[in-house]
mmCIF file of N, CA, C and O in Angstrom:
data_model
loop_
_atom_site.group_PDB
_atom_site.id
_atom_site.type_symbol
_atom_site.label_atom_id
_atom_site.label_comp_id
_atom_site.label_asym_id
_atom_site.label_seq_id
_atom_site.Cartn_x
_atom_site.Cartn_y
_atom_site.Cartn_z
ATOM 1 N N MET A 1 115.556 135.373 106.243
ATOM 2 C CA MET A 1 114.593 134.318 106.504
ATOM 3 C C MET A 1 113.188 134.850 106.225
ATOM 4 O O MET A 1 112.859 135.972 106.569
ATOM 5 N N LYS A 2 112.365 134.015 105.636
ATOM 6 C CA LYS A 2 110.997 134.392 105.316
ATOM 7 C C LYS A 2 110.132 134.347 106.573
ATOM 8 O O LYS A 2 110.454 133.654 107.528
ATOM 9 N N PRO A 3 109.010 135.064 106.581
ATOM 10 C CA PRO A 3 108.137 135.050 107.761
ATOM 11 C C PRO A 3 107.518 133.671 107.986
ATOM 12 O O PRO A 3 107.591 132.794 107.138
ATOM 13 N N ASP A 4 106.905 133.509 109.154
ATOM 14 C CA ASP A 4 106.244 132.240 109.467
ATOM 15 C C ASP A 4 105.244 131.871 108.390
ATOM 16 O O ASP A 4 104.549 132.727 107.846
ATOM 17 N N LEU A 5 105.186 130.590 108.098
ATOM 18 C CA LEU A 5 104.249 130.065 107.108
ATOM 19 C C LEU A 5 103.187 129.261 107.825
ATOM 20 O O LEU A 5 103.494 128.490 108.736
ATOM 21 N N ASP A 6 101.965 129.431 107.444
ATOM 22 C CA ASP A 6 100.889 128.624 108.003
ATOM 23 C C ASP A 6 100.738 127.358 107.169
ATOM 24 O O ASP A 6 100.647 127.418 105.947
ATOM 25 N N ALA A 7 100.727 126.228 107.835
ATOM 26 C CA ALA A 7 100.458 124.969 107.157
ATOM 27 C C ALA A 7 98.957 124.859 106.952
ATOM 28 O O ALA A 7 98.171 125.200 107.828
ATOM 29 N N ILE A 8 98.568 124.409 105.780
ATOM 30 C CA ILE A 8 97.161 124.185 105.467
ATOM 31 C C ILE A 8 96.962 122.684 105.367
ATOM 32 O O ILE A 8 97.617 122.009 104.575
ATOM 33 N N HIS A 9 96.071 122.154 106.202
ATOM 34 C CA HIS A 9 95.821 120.712 106.237
ATOM 35 C C HIS A 9 94.496 120.413 105.536
ATOM 36 O O HIS A 9 93.517 121.129 105.707
ATOM 37 N N PHE A 10 94.491 119.356 104.754
ATOM 38 C CA PHE A 10 93.312 118.952 104.003
ATOM 39 C C PHE A 10 92.814 117.606 104.508
ATOM 40 O O PHE A 10 93.596 116.777 104.954
ATOM 41 N N GLY A 11 91.544 117.344 104.401
ATOM 42 C CA GLY A 11 90.947 116.098 104.865
ATOM 43 C C GLY A 11 90.852 115.026 103.798
ATOM 44 O O GLY A 11 90.042 114.120 103.901
ATOM 45 N N HIS A 12 91.685 115.145 102.785
ATOM 46 C CA HIS A 12 91.675 114.158 101.704
ATOM 47 C C HIS A 12 93.106 113.908 101.245
ATOM 48 O O HIS A 12 94.015 114.658 101.582
ATOM 49 N N ALA A 13 93.298 112.862 100.476
ATOM 50 C CA ALA A 13 94.627 112.544 99.945
ATOM 51 C C ALA A 13 95.058 113.589 98.934
ATOM 52 O O ALA A 13 94.223 114.181 98.249
ATOM 53 N N GLY A 14 96.360 113.787 98.824
ATOM 54 C CA GLY A 14 96.899 114.745 97.861
ATOM 55 C C GLY A 14 97.521 114.092 96.648
ATOM 56 O O GLY A 14 97.925 114.779 95.726
ATOM 57 N N HIS A 15 97.613 112.768 96.640
ATOM 58 C CA HIS A 15 98.168 112.076 95.479
ATOM 59 C C HIS A 15 97.706 110.617 95.476
ATOM 60 O O HIS A 15 97.074 110.168 96.412
ATOM 61 N N PHE A 16 98.022 109.929 94.452
ATOM 62 C CA PHE A 16 97.799 108.500 94.212
ATOM 63 C C PHE A 16 96.407 108.263 93.630
ATOM 64 O O PHE A 16 95.390 108.525 94.257
ATOM 65 N N VAL A 17 96.406 107.745 92.419
ATOM 66 C CA VAL A 17 95.170 107.520 91.685
ATOM 67 C C VAL A 17 94.217 106.582 92.427
ATOM 68 O O VAL A 17 93.007 106.692 92.300
ATOM 69 N N GLY A 18 94.740 105.692 93.264
ATOM 70 C CA GLY A 18 93.894 104.779 94.031
ATOM 71 C C GLY A 18 93.641 105.246 95.456
ATOM 72 O O GLY A 18 93.245 104.454 96.304
ATOM 73 N N SER A 19 93.839 106.529 95.717
ATOM 74 C CA SER A 19 93.747 107.021 97.097
ATOM 75 C C SER A 19 92.360 106.857 97.707
ATOM 76 O O SER A 19 92.233 106.784 98.931
ATOM 77 N N ASN A 20 91.324 106.752 96.878
ATOM 78 C CA ASN A 20 89.986 106.532 97.442
ATOM 79 C C ASN A 20 89.864 105.155 98.096
ATOM 80 O O ASN A 20 88.923 104.901 98.835
ATOM 81 N N TYR A 21 90.838 104.273 97.851
ATOM 82 C CA TYR A 21 90.867 102.972 98.504
ATOM 83 C C TYR A 21 91.881 102.926 99.654
ATOM 84 O O TYR A 21 92.139 101.857 100.205
ATOM 85 N N CYS A 22 92.449 104.063 99.993
ATOM 86 C CA CYS A 22 93.388 104.150 101.121
ATOM 87 C C CYS A 22 92.628 104.557 102.377
ATOM 88 O O CYS A 22 91.841 105.506 102.356
ATOM 89 N N ARG A 23 92.899 103.865 103.447
ATOM 90 C CA ARG A 23 92.256 104.180 104.726
ATOM 91 C C ARG A 23 93.069 105.190 105.532
ATOM 92 O O ARG A 23 92.643 105.625 106.598
ATOM 93 N N PHE A 24 94.239 105.552 105.020
ATOM 94 C CA PHE A 24 95.128 106.490 105.701
ATOM 95 C C PHE A 24 95.527 107.577 104.716
ATOM 96 O O PHE A 24 95.955 107.281 103.602
ATOM 97 N N HIS A 25 95.374 108.830 105.127
ATOM 98 C CA HIS A 25 95.849 109.931 104.287
ATOM 99 C C HIS A 25 96.091 111.178 105.117
ATOM 100 O O HIS A 25 95.352 111.479 106.050
ATOM 101 N N LEU A 26 97.168 111.853 104.797
ATOM 102 C CA LEU A 26 97.517 113.158 105.352
ATOM 103 C C LEU A 26 97.894 114.035 104.166
ATOM 104 O O LEU A 26 98.536 113.565 103.227
ATOM 105 N N HIS A 27 97.510 115.295 104.202
ATOM 106 C CA HIS A 27 97.756 116.187 103.065
ATOM 107 C C HIS A 27 97.954 117.590 103.623
ATOM 108 O O HIS A 27 97.041 118.146 104.225
ATOM 109 N N THR A 28 99.145 118.134 103.424
ATOM 110 C CA THR A 28 99.490 119.435 103.984
ATOM 111 C C THR A 28 100.153 120.295 102.927
ATOM 112 O O THR A 28 101.039 119.824 102.201
ATOM 113 N N HIS A 29 99.743 121.561 102.847
ATOM 114 C CA HIS A 29 100.448 122.543 102.023
ATOM 115 C C HIS A 29 101.191 123.474 102.960
ATOM 116 O O HIS A 29 100.627 123.967 103.935
ATOM 117 N N VAL A 30 102.449 123.721 102.660
ATOM 118 C CA VAL A 30 103.248 124.676 103.416
ATOM 119 C C VAL A 30 104.052 125.493 102.406
ATOM 120 O O VAL A 30 104.813 124.933 101.622
ATOM 121 N N GLY A 31 103.803 126.804 102.403
ATOM 122 C CA GLY A 31 104.438 127.636 101.387
ATOM 123 C C GLY A 31 104.099 127.087 100.015
ATOM 124 O O GLY A 31 102.953 126.711 99.759
ATOM 125 N N PRO A 32 105.096 126.954 99.143
ATOM 126 C CA PRO A 32 104.825 126.463 97.789
ATOM 127 C C PRO A 32 104.941 124.946 97.647
ATOM 128 O O PRO A 32 105.141 124.441 96.548
ATOM 129 N N TYR A 33 104.798 124.216 98.752
ATOM 130 C CA TYR A 33 104.990 122.768 98.712
ATOM 131 C C TYR A 33 103.754 122.006 99.175
ATOM 132 O O TYR A 33 103.080 122.395 100.117
ATOM 133 N N CYS A 34 103.506 120.889 98.512
ATOM 134 C CA CYS A 34 102.429 119.963 98.858
ATOM 135 C C CYS A 34 103.073 118.690 99.400
ATOM 136 O O CYS A 34 103.905 118.085 98.716
ATOM 137 N N VAL A 35 102.711 118.313 100.634
ATOM 138 C CA VAL A 35 103.205 117.085 101.255
ATOM 139 C C VAL A 35 102.001 116.158 101.420
ATOM 140 O O VAL A 35 101.024 116.513 102.078
ATOM 141 N N SER A 36 102.054 114.985 100.808
ATOM 142 C CA SER A 36 100.924 114.066 100.831
ATOM 143 C C SER A 36 101.379 112.671 101.244
ATOM 144 O O SER A 36 102.356 112.150 100.712
ATOM 145 N N THR A 37 100.665 112.092 102.205
ATOM 146 C CA THR A 37 100.944 110.733 102.660
ATOM 147 C C THR A 37 99.685 109.891 102.515
ATOM 148 O O THR A 37 98.608 110.314 102.930
ATOM 149 N N VAL A 38 99.830 108.718 101.920
ATOM 150 C CA VAL A 38 98.713 107.788 101.761
ATOM 151 C C VAL A 38 99.178 106.390 102.139
ATOM 152 O O VAL A 38 100.369 106.086 102.148
ATOM 153 N N GLY A 39 98.215 105.515 102.454
ATOM 154 C CA GLY A 39 98.553 104.134 102.764
ATOM 155 C C GLY A 39 97.361 103.353 103.263
ATOM 156 O O GLY A 39 96.231 103.813 103.195
ATOM 157 N N ASP A 40 97.634 102.163 103.768
ATOM 158 C CA ASP A 40 96.597 101.219 104.179
ATOM 159 C C ASP A 40 95.619 101.015 103.022
ATOM 160 O O ASP A 40 94.435 101.275 103.116
ATOM 161 N N TYR A 41 96.182 100.549 101.922
ATOM 162 C CA TYR A 41 95.505 100.448 100.626
ATOM 163 C C TYR A 41 94.720 99.135 100.516
ATOM 164 O O TYR A 41 95.285 98.052 100.618
ATOM 165 N N TRP A 42 93.411 99.270 100.329
ATOM 166 C CA TRP A 42 92.504 98.133 100.178
ATOM 167 C C TRP A 42 91.717 98.305 98.874
ATOM 168 O O TRP A 42 90.592 98.791 98.884
ATOM 169 N N PRO A 43 92.306 97.908 97.750
ATOM 170 C CA PRO A 43 91.566 98.039 96.487
ATOM 171 C C PRO A 43 90.237 97.285 96.549
ATOM 172 O O PRO A 43 90.087 96.334 97.315
ATOM 173 N N ARG A 44 89.317 97.712 95.753
ATOM 174 C CA ARG A 44 87.951 97.168 95.770
ATOM 175 C C ARG A 44 87.910 95.649 95.739
ATOM 176 O O ARG A 44 87.142 95.025 96.449
ATOM 177 N N SER A 45 88.739 95.038 94.930
ATOM 178 C CA SER A 45 88.686 93.579 94.770
ATOM 179 C C SER A 45 89.564 92.836 95.781
ATOM 180 O O SER A 45 89.585 91.608 95.780
ATOM 181 N N ALA A 46 90.259 93.547 96.647
ATOM 182 C CA ALA A 46 91.188 92.898 97.573
ATOM 183 C C ALA A 46 90.492 92.455 98.852
ATOM 184 O O ALA A 46 89.605 93.132 99.364
ATOM 185 N N ASN A 47 90.914 91.323 99.358
ATOM 186 C CA ASN A 47 90.426 90.835 100.644
ATOM 187 C C ASN A 47 91.412 91.139 101.762
ATOM 188 O O ASN A 47 91.198 90.751 102.897
ATOM 189 N N GLU A 48 92.511 91.784 101.403
ATOM 190 C CA GLU A 48 93.519 92.170 102.382
ATOM 191 C C GLU A 48 94.241 93.418 101.885
ATOM 192 O O GLU A 48 94.147 93.786 100.718
ATOM 193 N N GLN A 49 94.960 94.029 102.810
ATOM 194 C CA GLN A 49 95.728 95.217 102.457
ATOM 195 C C GLN A 49 96.765 94.858 101.406
ATOM 196 O O GLN A 49 97.367 93.781 101.466
ATOM 197 N N GLU A 50 96.965 95.760 100.452
ATOM 198 C CA GLU A 50 97.978 95.549 99.420
ATOM 199 C C GLU A 50 99.050 96.620 99.532
ATOM 200 O O GLU A 50 98.787 97.728 100.001
ATOM 201 N N PRO A 51 100.269 96.309 99.082
ATOM 202 C CA PRO A 51 101.317 97.330 99.078
ATOM 203 C C PRO A 51 100.906 98.504 98.192
ATOM 204 O O PRO A 51 100.215 98.324 97.190
ATOM 205 N N ILE A 52 101.349 99.683 98.586
ATOM 206 C CA ILE A 52 101.074 100.870 97.773
ATOM 207 C C ILE A 52 102.177 101.081 96.746
ATOM 208 O O ILE A 52 102.021 101.800 95.781
ATOM 209 N N GLY A 53 103.283 100.409 96.971
ATOM 210 C CA GLY A 53 104.441 100.459 96.086
ATOM 211 C C GLY A 53 105.406 99.368 96.500
ATOM 212 O O GLY A 53 105.091 98.543 97.362
ATOM 213 N N TYR A 54 106.573 99.379 95.921
ATOM 214 C CA TYR A 54 107.557 98.338 96.190
ATOM 215 C C TYR A 54 107.992 98.365 97.653
ATOM 216 O O TYR A 54 108.532 99.359 98.139
ATOM 217 N N GLN A 55 107.725 97.300 98.368
ATOM 218 C CA GLN A 55 108.115 97.085 99.758
ATOM 219 C C GLN A 55 107.640 98.205 100.690
ATOM 220 O O GLN A 55 108.345 98.601 101.617
ATOM 221 N N ARG A 56 106.433 98.695 100.458
ATOM 222 C CA ARG A 56 105.876 99.718 101.349
ATOM 223 C C ARG A 56 104.354 99.664 101.322
ATOM 224 O O ARG A 56 103.746 99.344 100.305
ATOM 225 N N THR A 57 103.757 100.000 102.461
ATOM 226 C CA THR A 57 102.305 100.085 102.553
ATOM 227 C C THR A 57 101.826 101.512 102.787
ATOM 228 O O THR A 57 100.628 101.766 102.762
ATOM 229 N N TYR A 58 102.781 102.437 102.998
ATOM 230 C CA TYR A 58 102.496 103.869 103.146
ATOM 231 C C TYR A 58 103.597 104.630 102.420
ATOM 232 O O TYR A 58 104.739 104.163 102.353
ATOM 233 N N GLU A 59 103.261 105.804 101.895
ATOM 234 C CA GLU A 59 104.282 106.635 101.259
ATOM 235 C C GLU A 59 103.930 108.107 101.398
ATOM 236 O O GLU A 59 102.760 108.472 101.494
ATOM 237 N N THR A 60 104.976 108.918 101.440
ATOM 238 C CA THR A 60 104.833 110.364 101.420
ATOM 239 C C THR A 60 105.551 110.885 100.193
ATOM 240 O O THR A 60 106.669 110.452 99.896
ATOM 241 N N MET A 61 104.916 111.822 99.488
ATOM 242 C CA MET A 61 105.551 112.500 98.368
ATOM 243 C C MET A 61 105.371 113.997 98.539
ATOM 244 O O MET A 61 104.372 114.455 99.118
ATOM 245 N N VAL A 62 106.347 114.740 98.033
ATOM 246 C CA VAL A 62 106.329 116.204 98.103
ATOM 247 C C VAL A 62 106.444 116.743 96.688
ATOM 248 O O VAL A 62 107.269 116.275 95.893
ATOM 249 N N TRP A 63 105.618 117.741 96.382
ATOM 250 C CA TRP A 63 105.648 118.423 95.092
ATOM 251 C C TRP A 63 105.698 119.925 95.290
ATOM 252 O O TRP A 63 105.225 120.448 96.300
ATOM 253 N N LEU A 64 106.207 120.595 94.282
ATOM 254 C CA LEU A 64 106.134 122.046 94.214
ATOM 255 C C LEU A 64 104.748 122.421 93.694
ATOM 256 O O LEU A 64 104.263 121.821 92.728
ATOM 257 N N ILE A 65 104.107 123.380 94.349
ATOM 258 C CA ILE A 65 102.815 123.891 93.871
ATOM 259 C C ILE A 65 103.111 125.004 92.880
ATOM 260 O O ILE A 65 103.791 125.989 93.209
ATOM 261 N N LEU A 66 102.626 124.870 91.674
ATOM 262 C CA LEU A 66 102.870 125.848 90.608
ATOM 263 C C LEU A 66 101.978 127.070 90.767
ATOM 264 O O LEU A 66 100.999 127.051 91.524
ATOM 265 N N SER A 67 102.278 128.131 90.038
ATOM 266 C CA SER A 67 101.525 129.388 90.157
ATOM 267 C C SER A 67 100.059 129.244 89.776
ATOM 268 O O SER A 67 99.217 130.004 90.240
ATOM 269 N N ASN A 68 99.722 128.220 88.970
ATOM 270 C CA ASN A 68 98.322 128.011 88.589
ATOM 271 C C ASN A 68 97.570 127.156 89.616
ATOM 272 O O ASN A 68 96.416 126.802 89.408
ATOM 273 N N GLY A 69 98.237 126.787 90.719
ATOM 274 C CA GLY A 69 97.607 125.996 91.762
ATOM 275 C C GLY A 69 97.772 124.498 91.590
ATOM 276 O O GLY A 69 97.466 123.730 92.504
ATOM 277 N N GLU A 70 98.218 124.066 90.440
ATOM 278 C CA GLU A 70 98.481 122.646 90.201
ATOM 279 C C GLU A 70 99.833 122.278 90.806
ATOM 280 O O GLU A 70 100.645 123.146 91.115
ATOM 281 N N THR A 71 100.081 120.981 90.968
ATOM 282 C CA THR A 71 101.389 120.556 91.440
ATOM 283 C C THR A 71 102.261 120.146 90.261
ATOM 284 O O THR A 71 101.758 119.785 89.194
ATOM 285 N N SER A 72 103.573 120.224 90.473
ATOM 286 C CA SER A 72 104.508 119.798 89.444
ATOM 287 C C SER A 72 104.284 118.319 89.145
ATOM 288 O O SER A 72 103.718 117.588 89.959
ATOM 289 N N MET A 73 104.744 117.874 88.006
ATOM 290 C CA MET A 73 104.514 116.488 87.593
ATOM 291 C C MET A 73 105.423 115.496 88.315
ATOM 292 O O MET A 73 105.080 114.334 88.461
ATOM 293 N N GLU A 74 106.588 115.937 88.764
ATOM 294 C CA GLU A 74 107.530 115.042 89.423
ATOM 295 C C GLU A 74 107.679 115.418 90.887
ATOM 296 O O GLU A 74 107.821 116.596 91.218
ATOM 297 N N HIS A 75 107.650 114.419 91.747
ATOM 298 C CA HIS A 75 107.833 114.702 93.168
ATOM 299 C C HIS A 75 109.292 115.094 93.425
ATOM 300 O O HIS A 75 110.192 114.695 92.693
ATOM 301 N N ILE A 76 109.497 115.874 94.494
ATOM 302 C CA ILE A 76 110.832 116.367 94.824
ATOM 303 C C ILE A 76 111.374 115.760 96.114
ATOM 304 O O ILE A 76 112.529 115.994 96.467
ATOM 305 N N ASP A 77 110.550 114.989 96.804
ATOM 306 C CA ASP A 77 110.987 114.288 98.002
ATOM 307 C C ASP A 77 110.052 113.108 98.220
ATOM 308 O O ASP A 77 108.942 113.077 97.680
ATOM 309 N N PHE A 78 110.505 112.140 99.016
ATOM 310 C CA PHE A 78 109.763 110.892 99.132
ATOM 311 C C PHE A 78 110.120 110.190 100.436
ATOM 312 O O PHE A 78 111.253 110.261 100.898
ATOM 313 N N GLY A 79 109.140 109.511 101.028
ATOM 314 C CA GLY A 79 109.368 108.647 102.182
ATOM 315 C C GLY A 79 108.529 107.393 102.038
ATOM 316 O O GLY A 79 107.415 107.442 101.520
ATOM 317 N N ALA A 80 109.054 106.254 102.479
ATOM 318 C CA ALA A 80 108.346 104.977 102.400
ATOM 319 C C ALA A 80 108.289 104.363 103.791
ATOM 320 O O ALA A 80 109.275 104.391 104.533
ATOM 321 N N TYR A 81 107.136 103.771 104.137
ATOM 322 C CA TYR A 81 106.915 103.255 105.485
ATOM 323 C C TYR A 81 106.042 101.995 105.421
ATOM 324 O O TYR A 81 105.375 101.746 104.430
ATOM 325 N N ASN A 82 106.021 101.285 106.550
ATOM 326 C CA ASN A 82 105.183 100.091 106.631
ATOM 327 C C ASN A 82 104.281 100.063 107.854
ATOM 328 O O ASN A 82 103.604 99.062 108.088
ATOM 329 N N THR A 83 104.254 101.153 108.614
ATOM 330 C CA THR A 83 103.323 101.252 109.748
ATOM 331 C C THR A 83 102.690 102.639 109.737
ATOM 332 O O THR A 83 103.306 103.601 109.258
ATOM 333 N N PRO A 84 101.482 102.764 110.286
ATOM 334 C CA PRO A 84 100.871 104.091 110.339
ATOM 335 C C PRO A 84 101.656 105.048 111.239
ATOM 336 O O PRO A 84 101.706 106.248 110.975
ATOM 337 N N GLU A 85 102.286 104.516 112.275
ATOM 338 C CA GLU A 85 103.091 105.370 113.161
ATOM 339 C C GLU A 85 104.269 105.976 112.394
ATOM 340 O O GLU A 85 104.541 107.179 112.506
ATOM 341 N N ASP A 86 104.959 105.132 111.619
ATOM 342 C CA ASP A 86 106.075 105.632 110.815
ATOM 343 C C ASP A 86 105.594 106.612 109.755
ATOM 344 O O ASP A 86 106.278 107.592 109.447
ATOM 345 N N ALA A 87 104.421 106.354 109.178
ATOM 346 C CA ALA A 87 103.872 107.271 108.167
ATOM 347 C C ALA A 87 103.543 108.630 108.785
ATOM 348 O O ALA A 87 103.840 109.671 108.191
ATOM 349 N N ASN A 88 102.943 108.637 109.982
ATOM 350 C CA ASN A 88 102.677 109.904 110.677
ATOM 351 C C ASN A 88 103.964 110.651 110.949
ATOM 352 O O ASN A 88 104.065 111.862 110.693
ATOM 353 N N GLU A 89 104.943 109.949 111.479
ATOM 354 C CA GLU A 89 106.230 110.561 111.809
ATOM 355 C C GLU A 89 106.935 111.066 110.545
ATOM 356 O O GLU A 89 107.498 112.160 110.531
ATOM 357 N N GLY A 90 106.905 110.263 109.490
ATOM 358 C CA GLY A 90 107.540 110.658 108.233
ATOM 359 C C GLY A 90 106.875 111.869 107.612
ATOM 360 O O GLY A 90 107.553 112.764 107.086
ATOM 361 N N HIS A 91 105.548 111.919 107.655
ATOM 362 C CA HIS A 91 104.824 113.079 107.121
ATOM 363 C C HIS A 91 105.213 114.332 107.896
ATOM 364 O O HIS A 91 105.545 115.361 107.303
ATOM 365 N N ALA A 92 105.203 114.228 109.230
ATOM 366 C CA ALA A 92 105.560 115.381 110.070
ATOM 367 C C ALA A 92 106.989 115.841 109.791
ATOM 368 O O ALA A 92 107.262 117.048 109.714
ATOM 369 N N HIS A 93 107.899 114.900 109.631
ATOM 370 C CA HIS A 93 109.291 115.242 109.325
ATOM 371 C C HIS A 93 109.387 116.020 108.007
ATOM 372 O O HIS A 93 110.076 117.048 107.929
ATOM 373 N N LEU A 94 108.701 115.523 106.970
ATOM 374 C CA LEU A 94 108.787 116.203 105.677
ATOM 375 C C LEU A 94 108.080 117.556 105.696
ATOM 376 O O LEU A 94 108.523 118.488 105.025
ATOM 377 N N VAL A 95 107.023 117.696 106.469
ATOM 378 C CA VAL A 95 106.394 119.013 106.623
ATOM 379 C C VAL A 95 107.381 119.975 107.282
ATOM 380 O O VAL A 95 107.557 121.117 106.826
ATOM 381 N N ARG A 96 108.055 119.541 108.347
ATOM 382 C CA ARG A 96 109.052 120.402 109.004
ATOM 383 C C ARG A 96 110.193 120.748 108.051
ATOM 384 O O ARG A 96 110.629 121.900 107.975
ATOM 385 N N LYS A 97 110.678 119.755 107.319
ATOM 386 C CA LYS A 97 111.789 119.967 106.384
ATOM 387 C C LYS A 97 111.424 120.996 105.324
ATOM 388 O O LYS A 97 112.176 121.943 105.080
ATOM 389 N N TRP A 98 110.246 120.830 104.692
ATOM 390 C CA TRP A 98 109.883 121.726 103.593
ATOM 391 C C TRP A 98 109.393 123.079 104.089
ATOM 392 O O TRP A 98 109.480 124.072 103.377
ATOM 393 N N THR A 99 108.938 123.150 105.340
ATOM 394 C CA THR A 99 108.652 124.451 105.948
ATOM 395 C C THR A 99 109.961 125.219 106.111
ATOM 396 O O THR A 99 110.045 126.401 105.775
ATOM 397 N N ALA A 100 110.984 124.538 106.611
ATOM 398 C CA ALA A 100 112.292 125.182 106.780
ATOM 399 C C ALA A 100 112.864 125.617 105.430
ATOM 400 O O ALA A 100 113.419 126.719 105.312
ATOM 401 N N ILE A 101 112.726 124.784 104.412
ATOM 402 C CA ILE A 101 113.217 125.150 103.082
ATOM 403 C C ILE A 101 112.449 126.375 102.561
ATOM 404 O O ILE A 101 113.053 127.302 102.021
ATOM 405 N N ALA A 102 111.142 126.385 102.745
ATOM 406 C CA ALA A 102 110.336 127.523 102.284
ATOM 407 C C ALA A 102 110.743 128.809 102.999
ATOM 408 O O ALA A 102 110.673 129.907 102.436
ATOM 409 N N ARG A 103 111.186 128.675 104.241
ATOM 410 C CA ARG A 103 111.645 129.844 105.020
ATOM 411 C C ARG A 103 113.087 130.212 104.681
ATOM 412 O O ARG A 103 113.593 131.222 105.151
ATOM 413 N N GLY A 104 113.756 129.357 103.937
ATOM 414 C CA GLY A 104 115.125 129.650 103.549
ATOM 415 C C GLY A 104 116.167 129.229 104.560
ATOM 416 O O GLY A 104 117.280 129.725 104.547
ATOM 417 N N GLY A 105 115.815 128.257 105.449
ATOM 418 C CA GLY A 105 116.755 127.928 106.511
ATOM 419 C C GLY A 105 117.053 126.472 106.717
ATOM 420 O O GLY A 105 117.523 126.111 107.780
ATOM 421 N N PHE A 106 116.816 125.594 105.750
ATOM 422 C CA PHE A 106 117.080 124.173 105.960
ATOM 423 C C PHE A 106 118.528 123.857 105.585
ATOM 424 O O PHE A 106 119.045 124.313 104.579
ATOM 425 N N ASN A 107 119.178 123.031 106.393
ATOM 426 C CA ASN A 107 120.547 122.588 106.101
ATOM 427 C C ASN A 107 120.527 121.153 105.640
ATOM 428 O O ASN A 107 119.967 120.311 106.190
#
């Protein structure tokens, strides 16, 4: 098993081209993984919240962080939610999951 990993939390979104219009974002790096959650999307021209994707208003994606510091082009895990509570819980779950994988102990 690998030693303890420190999670690094960022105060900005980690993905989604329209993330500057999201009122919700969580972004965590753990080991070689980037876990990013965004949602509560209010595009500039919208008078109401819009879905961030098909049947969801929040989403979490996970990517591998490459040796050059960039993330891989394809996500390796995903969660979809419709409430901020579920998005918080889903983000925390995926951080725990990928921390365990980085340590070599996830089943």
